[in-house]
Amino acid sequence: AQSVTQLDSQVPVFEEAPVELRCNYSSSVSVYLFWYVQYPNQGLQLLLKYLSGSTLVESINGFEAEFNKSQTSFHLRKPSVHISDTAEYFCAVSKAGGSEKLVFGKGTKLTVNP
Amino acid sequence: NAGVMQNPRHLVRRRGQEARLRCSPMKGHSHVYWYRQLPEEGLKFMVYLQKENIIDESGMPKERFSAEFPKEGPSILRIQQVVRGDSAAYFCASSLQEGNNQPQHFGDGTRLSIL
């Protein structure tokens, strides 16, 4: 079985500051990794995913995440955040090539202050 | 191109009543997943369905919960004899076909409140 740990439940930062949201996973098999973002009263939107290949993946709005197999981590980073990035971010994992279900972490609430 | 549609957005039920949550997947998608989000928790997988088939129900409570995805019409998550602990946000997601490289697209959820 897979599990995901998001170490920070809340992360407050100032606008234009860099941010890192941490995610560690546990699995005995190969996995795919995902970051989803949830705005208030909305569903989850896929931010980026790692399936294979380059360990650094990027989103269209400036976020990036790096898959580190030795540290079983998939931390999300952005060099300069905007107010509009305020949301809850969920890291998720699924078994590679197998079951479709996603296993989610508990989420990190990112609050960007002016 | 409409996304995943869930209704109702909010549902209030008294203990002992039945709750029916509907999910219409994105056009062309034949795979549906249901997740539950409890307060201060991440989403927990409940069930994965394809048209007329339950593929994985390992996350479904053993009693009172059922799900279907008929050949025609939306997927339905049904909760019988609701209890306070069923209060949560229920999310549906759909994908185009099998394989984890097909992303799951989420609806905006149904927030179920039990009085």
JSON list of C-alpha atoms in Angstrom, two decimals:
[
{"chain": "A", "resi": 1, "resn": "ALA", "atom": "CA", "xyz": [0.00, 0.00, 0.00]},
{"chain": "A", "resi": 2, "resn": "GLN", "atom": "CA", "xyz": [1.04, 3.57, -0.58]},
{"chain": "A", "resi": 3, "resn": "SER", "atom": "CA", "xyz": [0.96, 6.50, 1.82]},
{"chain": "A", "resi": 4, "resn": "VAL", "atom": "CA", "xyz": [1.70, 10.21, 1.56]},
{"chain": "A", "resi": 5, "resn": "THR", "atom": "CA", "xyz": [2.91, 12.61, 4.22]},
{"chain": "A", "resi": 6, "resn": "GLN", "atom": "CA", "xyz": [2.65, 16.36, 3.80]},
{"chain": "A", "resi": 7, "resn": "LEU", "atom": "CA", "xyz": [4.73, 17.70, 6.63]},
{"chain": "A", "resi": 8, "resn": "ASP", "atom": "CA", "xyz": [3.25, 21.20, 6.82]},
{"chain": "A", "resi": 9, "resn": "SER", "atom": "CA", "xyz": [-0.47, 21.72, 7.28]},
{"chain": "A", "resi": 10, "resn": "GLN", "atom": "CA", "xyz": [-0.19, 25.50, 6.80]},
{"chain": "A", "resi": 11, "resn": "VAL", "atom": "CA", "xyz": [2.41, 27.64, 5.07]},
{"chain": "A", "resi": 12, "resn": "PRO", "atom": "CA", "xyz": [2.10, 31.45, 5.24]},
{"chain": "A", "resi": 13, "resn": "VAL", "atom": "CA", "xyz": [4.38, 33.47, 2.98]},
{"chain": "A", "resi": 14, "resn": "PHE", "atom": "CA", "xyz": [4.62, 36.99, 1.64]},
{"chain": "A", "resi": 15, "resn": "GLU", "atom": "CA", "xyz": [3.96, 37.82, -1.97]},
{"chain": "A", "resi": 16, "resn": "GLU", "atom": "CA", "xyz": [6.97, 37.38, -4.28]},
{"chain": "A", "resi": 17, "resn": "ALA", "atom": "CA", "xyz": [8.73, 35.15, -1.74]},
{"chain": "A", "resi": 18, "resn": "PRO", "atom": "CA", "xyz": [9.82, 31.61, -2.68]},
{"chain": "A", "resi": 19, "resn": "VAL", "atom": "CA", "xyz": [7.90, 28.66, -1.29]},
{"chain": "A", "resi": 20, "resn": "GLU", "atom": "CA", "xyz": [8.43, 24.94, -0.88]},
{"chain": "A", "resi": 21, "resn": "LEU", "atom": "CA", "xyz": [5.64, 22.54, 0.03]},
{"chain": "A", "resi": 22, "resn": "ARG", "atom": "CA", "xyz": [6.98, 19.24, 1.22]},
{"chain": "A", "resi": 23, "resn": "CYS", "atom": "CA", "xyz": [5.72, 15.79, 0.28]},
{"chain": "A", "resi": 24, "resn": "ASN", "atom": "CA", "xyz": [7.10, 12.40, 1.19]},
{"chain": "A", "resi": 25, "resn": "TYR", "atom": "CA", "xyz": [5.65, 9.09, 0.15]},
{"chain": "A", "resi": 26, "resn": "SER", "atom": "CA", "xyz": [5.97, 5.46, 1.08]},
{"chain": "A", "resi": 27, "resn": "SER", "atom": "CA", "xyz": [5.56, 2.57, -1.33]},
{"chain": "A", "resi": 28, "resn": "SER", "atom": "CA", "xyz": [7.06, -0.86, -1.94]},
{"chain": "A", "resi": 29, "resn": "VAL", "atom": "CA", "xyz": [6.43, -0.57, -5.69]},
{"chain": "A", "resi": 30, "resn": "SER", "atom": "CA", "xyz": [7.02, 2.01, -8.38]},
{"chain": "A", "resi": 31, "resn": "VAL", "atom": "CA", "xyz": [4.68, 4.97, -8.23]},
{"chain": "A", "resi": 32, "resn": "TYR", "atom": "CA", "xyz": [3.39, 7.94, -10.13]},
{"chain": "A", "resi": 33, "resn": "LEU", "atom": "CA", "xyz": [3.25, 11.25, -8.25]},
{"chain": "A", "resi": 34, "resn": "PHE", "atom": "CA", "xyz": [0.89, 14.18, -8.54]},
{"chain": "A", "resi": 35, "resn": "TRP", "atom": "CA", "xyz": [0.25, 17.62, -7.10]},
{"chain": "A", "resi": 36, "resn": "TYR", "atom": "CA", "xyz": [-3.31, 18.94, -7.10]},
{"chain": "A", "resi": 37, "resn": "VAL", "atom": "CA", "xyz": [-4.52, 22.41, -6.10]},
{"chain": "A", "resi": 38, "resn": "GLN", "atom": "CA", "xyz": [-7.90, 23.13, -4.53]},
{"chain": "A", "resi": 39, "resn": "TYR", "atom": "CA", "xyz": [-9.39, 26.62, -4.37]},
{"chain": "A", "resi": 40, "resn": "PRO", "atom": "CA", "xyz": [-12.16, 27.28, -1.82]},
{"chain": "A", "resi": 41, "resn": "ASN", "atom": "CA", "xyz": [-15.39, 25.41, -2.53]},
{"chain": "A", "resi": 42, "resn": "GLN", "atom": "CA", "xyz": [-14.01, 23.90, -5.69]},
{"chain": "A", "resi": 43, "resn": "GLY", "atom": "CA", "xyz": [-12.73, 20.54, -6.81]},
{"chain": "A", "resi": 44, "resn": "LEU", "atom": "CA", "xyz": [-9.12, 19.58, -7.32]},
{"chain": "A", "resi": 45, "resn": "GLN", "atom": "CA", "xyz": [-7.16, 20.69, -10.35]},
{"chain": "A", "resi": 46, "resn": "LEU", "atom": "CA", "xyz": [-4.10, 18.80, -11.52]},
{"chain": "A", "resi": 47, "resn": "LEU", "atom": "CA", "xyz": [-1.04, 21.00, -11.15]},
{"chain": "A", "resi": 48, "resn": "LEU", "atom": "CA", "xyz": [1.67, 18.64, -12.34]},
{"chain": "A", "resi": 49, "resn": "LYS", "atom": "CA", "xyz": [2.58, 14.98, -12.45]},
{"chain": "A", "resi": 50, "resn": "TYR", "atom": "CA", "xyz": [5.59, 12.71, -12.56]},
{"chain": "A", "resi": 51, "resn": "LEU", "atom": "CA", "xyz": [5.21, 9.46, -14.46]},
{"chain": "A", "resi": 52, "resn": "SER", "atom": "CA", "xyz": [8.71, 8.72, -15.73]},
{"chain": "A", "resi": 53, "resn": "GLY", "atom": "CA", "xyz": [11.68, 10.37, -17.38]},
{"chain": "A", "resi": 54, "resn": "SER", "atom": "CA", "xyz": [13.01, 13.70, -16.17]},
{"chain": "A", "resi": 55, "resn": "THR", "atom": "CA", "xyz": [12.71, 13.97, -12.41]},
{"chain": "A", "resi": 56, "resn": "LEU", "atom": "CA", "xyz": [11.94, 17.68, -12.62]},
{"chain": "A", "resi": 57, "resn": "VAL", "atom": "CA", "xyz": [8.43, 18.52, -13.78]},
{"chain": "A", "resi": 58, "resn": "GLU", "atom": "CA", "xyz": [6.95, 21.96, -14.31]},
{"chain": "A", "resi": 59, "resn": "SER", "atom": "CA", "xyz": [3.50, 23.49, -14.48]},
{"chain": "A", "resi": 60, "resn": "ILE", "atom": "CA", "xyz": [2.37, 26.32, -16.72]},
{"chain": "A", "resi": 61, "resn": "ASN", "atom": "CA", "xyz": [2.01, 28.76, -13.80]},
{"chain": "A", "resi": 62, "resn": "GLY", "atom": "CA", "xyz": [5.55, 28.59, -12.49]},
{"chain": "A", "resi": 63, "resn": "PHE", "atom": "CA", "xyz": [5.40, 25.68, -10.05]},
{"chain": "A", "resi": 64, "resn": "GLU", "atom": "CA", "xyz": [7.85, 22.82, -10.28]},
{"chain": "A", "resi": 65, "resn": "ALA", "atom": "CA", "xyz": [8.38, 19.58, -8.40]},
{"chain": "A", "resi": 66, "resn": "GLU", "atom": "CA", "xyz": [11.31, 17.20, -8.27]},
{"chain": "A", "resi": 67, "resn": "PHE", "atom": "CA", "xyz": [11.02, 13.47, -7.82]},
{"chain": "A", "resi": 68, "resn": "ASN", "atom": "CA", "xyz": [13.73, 12.18, -5.50]},
{"chain": "A", "resi": 69, "resn": "LYS", "atom": "CA", "xyz": [13.60, 8.41, -5.34]},
{"chain": "A", "resi": 70, "resn": "SER", "atom": "CA", "xyz": [16.31, 7.99, -2.71]},
{"chain": "A", "resi": 71, "resn": "GLN", "atom": "CA", "xyz": [14.54, 10.40, -0.36]},
{"chain": "A", "resi": 72, "resn": "THR", "atom": "CA", "xyz": [11.05, 9.30, -1.47]},
{"chain": "A", "resi": 73, "resn": "SER", "atom": "CA", "xyz": [10.08, 12.93, -1.87]},
{"chain": "A", "resi": 74, "resn": "PHE", "atom": "CA", "xyz": [8.21, 15.07, -4.38]},
{"chain": "A", "resi": 75, "resn": "HIS", "atom": "CA", "xyz": [8.45, 18.61, -3.03]},
{"chain": "A", "resi": 76, "resn": "LEU", "atom": "CA", "xyz": [6.63, 21.44, -4.77]},
{"chain": "A", "resi": 77, "resn": "ARG", "atom": "CA", "xyz": [8.40, 24.75, -5.30]},
{"chain": "A", "resi": 78, "resn": "LYS", "atom": "CA", "xyz": [7.78, 28.18, -6.75]},
{"chain": "A", "resi": 79, "resn": "PRO", "atom": "CA", "xyz": [10.46, 30.87, -6.82]},
{"chain": "A", "resi": 80, "resn": "SER", "atom": "CA", "xyz": [8.02, 33.79, -6.46]},
{"chain": "A", "resi": 81, "resn": "VAL", "atom": "CA", "xyz": [4.40, 33.40, -5.31]},
{"chain": "A", "resi": 82, "resn": "HIS", "atom": "CA", "xyz": [1.37, 35.56, -6.07]},
{"chain": "A", "resi": 83, "resn": "ILE", "atom": "CA", "xyz": [-1.68, 36.32, -3.99]},
{"chain": "A", "resi": 84, "resn": "SER", "atom": "CA", "xyz": [-3.66, 34.16, -6.41]},
{"chain": "A", "resi": 85, "resn": "ASP", "atom": "CA", "xyz": [-1.61, 31.10, -5.40]},
{"chain": "A", "resi": 86, "resn": "THR", "atom": "CA", "xyz": [-3.46, 31.04, -2.08]},
{"chain": "A", "resi": 87, "resn": "ALA", "atom": "CA", "xyz": [-5.11, 27.62, -2.01]},
{"chain": "A", "resi": 88, "resn": "GLU", "atom": "CA", "xyz": [-4.77, 24.14, -0.57]},
{"chain": "A", "resi": 89, "resn": "TYR", "atom": "CA", "xyz": [-2.26, 21.84, -2.23]},
{"chain": "A", "resi": 90, "resn": "PHE", "atom": "CA", "xyz": [-2.49, 18.07, -2.18]},
{"chain": "A", "resi": 91, "resn": "CYS", "atom": "CA", "xyz": [0.24, 15.61, -3.00]},
{"chain": "A", "resi": 92, "resn": "ALA", "atom": "CA", "xyz": [-0.95, 12.24, -4.29]},
{"chain": "A", "resi": 93, "resn": "VAL", "atom": "CA", "xyz": [0.55, 8.93, -5.33]},
{"chain": "A", "resi": 94, "resn": "SER", "atom": "CA", "xyz": [-0.69, 5.94, -7.29]},
{"chain": "A", "resi": 95, "resn": "LYS", "atom": "CA", "xyz": [0.81, 2.60, -8.11]},
{"chain": "A", "resi": 96, "resn": "ALA", "atom": "CA", "xyz": [2.54, 2.81, -11.46]},
{"chain": "A", "resi": 97, "resn": "GLY", "atom": "CA", "xyz": [0.70, 0.99, -14.20]},
{"chain": "A", "resi": 98, "resn": "GLY", "atom": "CA", "xyz": [-1.74, -0.63, -11.80]},
{"chain": "A", "resi": 99, "resn": "SER", "atom": "CA", "xyz": [-4.72, 0.42, -9.72]},
{"chain": "A", "resi": 100, "resn": "GLU", "atom": "CA", "xyz": [-6.21, 3.72, -10.70]},
{"chain": "A", "resi": 101, "resn": "LYS", "atom": "CA", "xyz": [-6.87, 5.07, -7.24]},
{"chain": "A", "resi": 102, "resn": "LEU", "atom": "CA", "xyz": [-5.01, 8.07, -5.93]},
{"chain": "A", "resi": 103, "resn": "VAL", "atom": "CA", "xyz": [-3.73, 8.16, -2.35]},
{"chain": "A", "resi": 104, "resn": "PHE", "atom": "CA", "xyz": [-3.66, 11.72, -1.06]},
{"chain": "A", "resi": 105, "resn": "GLY", "atom": "CA", "xyz": [-1.78, 13.52, 1.67]},
{"chain": "A", "resi": 106, "resn": "LYS", "atom": "CA", "xyz": [-3.70, 15.66, 4.15]},
{"chain": "A", "resi": 107, "resn": "GLY", "atom": "CA", "xyz": [-2.96, 18.84, 2.23]},
{"chain": "A", "resi": 108, "resn": "THR", "atom": "CA", "xyz": [-1.02, 22.05, 2.83]},
{"chain": "A", "resi": 109, "resn": "LYS", "atom": "CA", "xyz": [-2.83, 25.38, 3.02]},
{"chain": "A", "resi": 110, "resn": "LEU", "atom": "CA", "xyz": [-0.70, 28.00, 1.32]},
{"chain": "A", "resi": 111, "resn": "THR", "atom": "CA", "xyz": [-1.58, 31.56, 2.27]},
{"chain": "A", "resi": 112, "resn": "VAL", "atom": "CA", "xyz": [0.14, 34.34, 0.35]},
{"chain": "A", "resi": 113, "resn": "ASN", "atom": "CA", "xyz": [0.01, 37.68, 2.15]},
{"chain": "A", "resi": 114, "resn": "PRO", "atom": "CA", "xyz": [0.57, 41.09, 0.57]},
{"chain": "B", "resi": 1, "resn": "ASN", "atom": "CA", "xyz": [-16.56, 21.45, -23.10]},
{"chain": "B", "resi": 2, "resn": "ALA", "atom": "CA", "xyz": [-18.14, 20.90, -19.72]},
{"chain": "B", "resi": 3, "resn": "GLY", "atom": "CA", "xyz": [-16.08, 19.43, -16.94]},
{"chain": "B", "resi": 4, "resn": "VAL", "atom": "CA", "xyz": [-17.15, 16.88, -14.38]},
{"chain": "B", "resi": 5, "resn": "MET", "atom": "CA", "xyz": [-20.57, 17.90, -13.09]},
{"chain": "B", "resi": 6, "resn": "GLN", "atom": "CA", "xyz": [-21.71, 17.01, -9.62]},
{"chain": "B", "resi": 7, "resn": "ASN", "atom": "CA", "xyz": [-25.08, 17.74, -8.10]},
{"chain": "B", "resi": 8, "resn": "PRO", "atom": "CA", "xyz": [-26.29, 18.85, -5.80]},
{"chain": "B", "resi": 9, "resn": "ARG", "atom": "CA", "xyz": [-23.47, 21.11, -4.61]},
{"chain": "B", "resi": 10, "resn": "HIS", "atom": "CA", "xyz": [-24.88, 21.05, -1.10]},
{"chain": "B", "resi": 11, "resn": "LEU", "atom": "CA", "xyz": [-27.13, 18.43, 0.45]},
{"chain": "B", "resi": 12, "resn": "VAL", "atom": "CA", "xyz": [-28.67, 18.45, 3.90]},
{"chain": "B", "resi": 13, "resn": "ARG", "atom": "CA", "xyz": [-30.17, 15.31, 5.35]},
{"chain": "B", "resi": 14, "resn": "ARG", "atom": "CA", "xyz": [-31.46, 14.24, 8.75]},
{"chain": "B", "resi": 15, "resn": "ARG", "atom": "CA", "xyz": [-30.11, 11.16, 10.42]},
{"chain": "B", "resi": 16, "resn": "GLY", "atom": "CA", "xyz": [-31.70, 8.03, 8.99]},
{"chain": "B", "resi": 17, "resn": "GLN", "atom": "CA", "xyz": [-32.53, 9.52, 5.60]},
{"chain": "B", "resi": 18, "resn": "GLU", "atom": "CA", "xyz": [-30.99, 8.56, 2.29]},
{"chain": "B", "resi": 19, "resn": "ALA", "atom": "CA", "xyz": [-28.52, 10.68, 0.34]},
{"chain": "B", "resi": 20, "resn": "ARG", "atom": "CA", "xyz": [-28.04, 10.42, -3.42]},
{"chain": "B", "resi": 21, "resn": "LEU", "atom": "CA", "xyz": [-25.07, 12.14, -5.02]},
{"chain": "B", "resi": 22, "resn": "ARG", "atom": "CA", "xyz": [-24.80, 12.41, -8.78]},
{"chain": "B", "resi": 23, "resn": "CYS", "atom": "CA", "xyz": [-21.80, 12.70, -11.04]},
{"chain": "B", "resi": 24, "resn": "SER", "atom": "CA", "xyz": [-21.74, 13.26, -14.78]},
{"chain": "B", "resi": 25, "resn": "PRO", "atom": "CA", "xyz": [-18.23, 12.61, -16.12]},
{"chain": "B", "resi": 26, "resn": "MET", "atom": "CA", "xyz": [-16.54, 14.69, -18.77]},
{"chain": "B", "resi": 27, "resn": "LYS", "atom": "CA", "xyz": [-17.71, 13.99, -22.30]},
{"chain": "B", "resi": 28, "resn": "GLY", "atom": "CA", "xyz": [-16.09, 10.85, -23.60]},
{"chain": "B", "resi": 29, "resn": "HIS", "atom": "CA", "xyz": [-14.87, 9.70, -20.20]},
{"chain": "B", "resi": 30, "resn": "SER", "atom": "CA", "xyz": [-15.89, 6.20, -19.17]},
{"chain": "B", "resi": 31, "resn": "HIS", "atom": "CA", "xyz": [-14.04, 5.89, -15.86]},
{"chain": "B", "resi": 32, "resn": "VAL", "atom": "CA", "xyz": [-15.44, 7.38, -12.67]},
{"chain": "B", "resi": 33, "resn": "TYR", "atom": "CA", "xyz": [-13.93, 7.59, -9.19]},
{"chain": "B", "resi": 34, "resn": "TRP", "atom": "CA", "xyz": [-15.50, 8.71, -5.93]},
{"chain": "B", "resi": 35, "resn": "TYR", "atom": "CA", "xyz": [-13.49, 10.22, -3.07]},
{"chain": "B", "resi": 36, "resn": "ARG", "atom": "CA", "xyz": [-14.52, 11.52, 0.35]},
{"chain": "B", "resi": 37, "resn": "GLN", "atom": "CA", "xyz": [-12.93, 14.47, 2.10]},
{"chain": "B", "resi": 38, "resn": "LEU", "atom": "CA", "xyz": [-13.45, 14.78, 5.82]},
{"chain": "B", "resi": 39, "resn": "PRO", "atom": "CA", "xyz": [-12.69, 18.09, 7.57]},
{"chain": "B", "resi": 40, "resn": "GLU", "atom": "CA", "xyz": [-8.93, 18.71, 7.88]},
{"chain": "B", "resi": 41, "resn": "GLU", "atom": "CA", "xyz": [-8.23, 15.52, 5.94]},
{"chain": "B", "resi": 42, "resn": "GLY", "atom": "CA", "xyz": [-7.10, 14.72, 2.46]},
{"chain": "B", "resi": 43, "resn": "LEU", "atom": "CA", "xyz": [-9.27, 12.89, 0.00]},
{"chain": "B", "resi": 44, "resn": "LYS", "atom": "CA", "xyz": [-9.84, 9.20, 0.59]},
{"chain": "B", "resi": 45, "resn": "PHE", "atom": "CA", "xyz": [-10.59, 6.87, -2.30]},
{"chain": "B", "resi": 46, "resn": "MET", "atom": "CA", "xyz": [-13.95, 5.13, -2.13]},
{"chain": "B", "resi": 47, "resn": "VAL", "atom": "CA", "xyz": [-14.77, 3.40, -5.41]},
{"chain": "B", "resi": 48, "resn": "TYR", "atom": "CA", "xyz": [-13.73, 3.16, -9.06]},
{"chain": "B", "resi": 49, "resn": "LEU", "atom": "CA", "xyz": [-16.31, 2.34, -11.71]},
{"chain": "B", "resi": 50, "resn": "GLN", "atom": "CA", "xyz": [-16.51, 1.88, -15.42]},
{"chain": "B", "resi": 51, "resn": "LYS", "atom": "CA", "xyz": [-19.77, 1.75, -17.33]},
{"chain": "B", "resi": 52, "resn": "GLU", "atom": "CA", "xyz": [-21.97, -0.86, -15.59]},
{"chain": "B", "resi": 53, "resn": "ASN", "atom": "CA", "xyz": [-19.02, -2.30, -13.65]},
{"chain": "B", "resi": 54, "resn": "ILE", "atom": "CA", "xyz": [-17.47, -1.74, -10.24]},
{"chain": "B", "resi": 55, "resn": "ILE", "atom": "CA", "xyz": [-13.73, -2.16, -10.69]},
{"chain": "B", "resi": 56, "resn": "ASP", "atom": "CA", "xyz": [-12.41, -1.35, -7.21]},
{"chain": "B", "resi": 57, "resn": "GLU", "atom": "CA", "xyz": [-14.58, -0.71, -4.15]},
{"chain": "B", "resi": 58, "resn": "SER", "atom": "CA", "xyz": [-11.85, -1.22, -1.57]},
{"chain": "B", "resi": 59, "resn": "GLY", "atom": "CA", "xyz": [-12.50, 2.19, -0.01]},
{"chain": "B", "resi": 60, "resn": "MET", "atom": "CA", "xyz": [-16.25, 1.83, 0.40]},
{"chain": "B", "resi": 61, "resn": "PRO", "atom": "CA", "xyz": [-17.69, 1.30, 3.87]},
{"chain": "B", "resi": 62, "resn": "LYS", "atom": "CA", "xyz": [-19.12, -2.20, 4.13]},
{"chain": "B", "resi": 63, "resn": "GLU", "atom": "CA", "xyz": [-22.63, -1.06, 4.97]},
{"chain": "B", "resi": 64, "resn": "ARG", "atom": "CA", "xyz": [-25.04, 1.66, 3.81]},
{"chain": "B", "resi": 65, "resn": "PHE", "atom": "CA", "xyz": [-22.88, 2.85, 0.89]},
{"chain": "B", "resi": 66, "resn": "SER", "atom": "CA", "xyz": [-23.32, 1.82, -2.72]},
{"chain": "B", "resi": 67, "resn": "ALA", "atom": "CA", "xyz": [-22.33, 3.17, -6.11]},
{"chain": "B", "resi": 68, "resn": "GLU", "atom": "CA", "xyz": [-23.36, 2.61, -9.68]},
{"chain": "B", "resi": 69, "resn": "PHE", "atom": "CA", "xyz": [-22.48, 3.89, -13.12]},
{"chain": "B", "resi": 70, "resn": "PRO", "atom": "CA", "xyz": [-25.22, 2.77, -15.50]},
{"chain": "B", "resi": 71, "resn": "LYS", "atom": "CA", "xyz": [-24.92, 2.53, -19.25]},
{"chain": "B", "resi": 72, "resn": "GLU", "atom": "CA", "xyz": [-26.98, 5.69, -19.57]},
{"chain": "B", "resi": 73, "resn": "GLY", "atom": "CA", "xyz": [-26.99, 8.56, -17.11]},
{"chain": "B", "resi": 74, "resn": "PRO", "atom": "CA", "xyz": [-24.77, 9.77, -14.31]},
{"chain": "B", "resi": 75, "resn": "SER", "atom": "CA", "xyz": [-22.90, 7.81, -11.70]},
{"chain": "B", "resi": 76, "resn": "ILE", "atom": "CA", "xyz": [-24.73, 7.69, -8.37]},
{"chain": "B", "resi": 77, "resn": "LEU", "atom": "CA", "xyz": [-23.25, 7.40, -4.89]},
{"chain": "B", "resi": 78, "resn": "ARG", "atom": "CA", "xyz": [-25.99, 6.33, -2.50]},
{"chain": "B", "resi": 79, "resn": "ILE", "atom": "CA", "xyz": [-25.80, 6.50, 1.27]},
{"chain": "B", "resi": 80, "resn": "GLN", "atom": "CA", "xyz": [-28.62, 4.87, 3.18]},
{"chain": "B", "resi": 81, "resn": "GLN", "atom": "CA", "xyz": [-29.61, 5.69, 6.74]},
{"chain": "B", "resi": 82, "resn": "VAL", "atom": "CA", "xyz": [-27.13, 8.53, 7.02]},
{"chain": "B", "resi": 83, "resn": "VAL", "atom": "CA", "xyz": [-25.34, 9.25, 10.30]},
{"chain": "B", "resi": 84, "resn": "ARG", "atom": "CA", "xyz": [-23.51, 12.36, 11.52]},
{"chain": "B", "resi": 85, "resn": "GLY", "atom": "CA", "xyz": [-20.17, 10.83, 10.58]},
{"chain": "B", "resi": 86, "resn": "ASP", "atom": "CA", "xyz": [-21.19, 10.82, 6.91]},
{"chain": "B", "resi": 87, "resn": "SER", "atom": "CA", "xyz": [-20.90, 14.63, 6.85]},
{"chain": "B", "resi": 88, "resn": "ALA", "atom": "CA", "xyz": [-18.13, 15.35, 4.37]},
{"chain": "B", "resi": 89, "resn": "ALA", "atom": "CA", "xyz": [-17.38, 16.62, 0.89]},
{"chain": "B", "resi": 90, "resn": "TYR", "atom": "CA", "xyz": [-17.76, 13.93, -1.74]},
{"chain": "B", "resi": 91, "resn": "PHE", "atom": "CA", "xyz": [-15.79, 14.35, -4.94]},
{"chain": "B", "resi": 92, "resn": "CYS", "atom": "CA", "xyz": [-16.17, 12.60, -8.22]},
{"chain": "B", "resi": 93, "resn": "ALA", "atom": "CA", "xyz": [-13.41, 12.37, -10.81]},
{"chain": "B", "resi": 94, "resn": "SER", "atom": "CA", "xyz": [-13.38, 10.97, -14.32]},
{"chain": "B", "resi": 95, "resn": "SER", "atom": "CA", "xyz": [-10.72, 9.90, -16.77]},
{"chain": "B", "resi": 96, "resn": "LEU", "atom": "CA", "xyz": [-10.63, 9.09, -20.42]},
{"chain": "B", "resi": 97, "resn": "GLN", "atom": "CA", "xyz": [-9.39, 5.52, -20.19]},
{"chain": "B", "resi": 98, "resn": "GLU", "atom": "CA", "xyz": [-7.27, 3.16, -18.17]},
{"chain": "B", "resi": 99, "resn": "GLY", "atom": "CA", "xyz": [-3.79, 4.02, -17.11]},
{"chain": "B", "resi": 100, "resn": "ASN", "atom": "CA", "xyz": [-2.36, 6.43, -14.61]},
{"chain": "B", "resi": 101, "resn": "ASN", "atom": "CA", "xyz": [-1.04, 8.63, -17.36]},
{"chain": "B", "resi": 102, "resn": "GLN", "atom": "CA", "xyz": [-4.62, 9.66, -18.02]},
{"chain": "B", "resi": 103, "resn": "PRO", "atom": "CA", "xyz": [-5.25, 12.39, -15.45]},
{"chain": "B", "resi": 104, "resn": "GLN", "atom": "CA", "xyz": [-8.32, 12.34, -13.26]},
{"chain": "B", "resi": 105, "resn": "HIS", "atom": "CA", "xyz": [-10.49, 15.43, -13.64]},
{"chain": "B", "resi": 106, "resn": "PHE", "atom": "CA", "xyz": [-12.41, 16.40, -10.53]},
{"chain": "B", "resi": 107, "resn": "GLY", "atom": "CA", "xyz": [-15.84, 17.92, -10.06]},
{"chain": "B", "resi": 108, "resn": "ASP", "atom": "CA", "xyz": [-16.54, 20.67, -7.53]},
{"chain": "B", "resi": 109, "resn": "GLY", "atom": "CA", "xyz": [-17.93, 18.19, -5.03]},
{"chain": "B", "resi": 110, "resn": "THR", "atom": "CA", "xyz": [-21.13, 17.68, -3.04]},
{"chain": "B", "resi": 111, "resn": "ARG", "atom": "CA", "xyz": [-21.00, 18.90, 0.53]},
{"chain": "B", "resi": 112, "resn": "LEU", "atom": "CA", "xyz": [-23.19, 16.64, 2.62]},
{"chain": "B", "resi": 113, "resn": "SER", "atom": "CA", "xyz": [-24.38, 17.84, 5.99]},
{"chain": "B", "resi": 114, "resn": "ILE", "atom": "CA", "xyz": [-26.22, 15.56, 8.38]},
{"chain": "B", "resi": 115, "resn": "LEU", "atom": "CA", "xyz": [-28.46, 17.18, 10.99]}
]
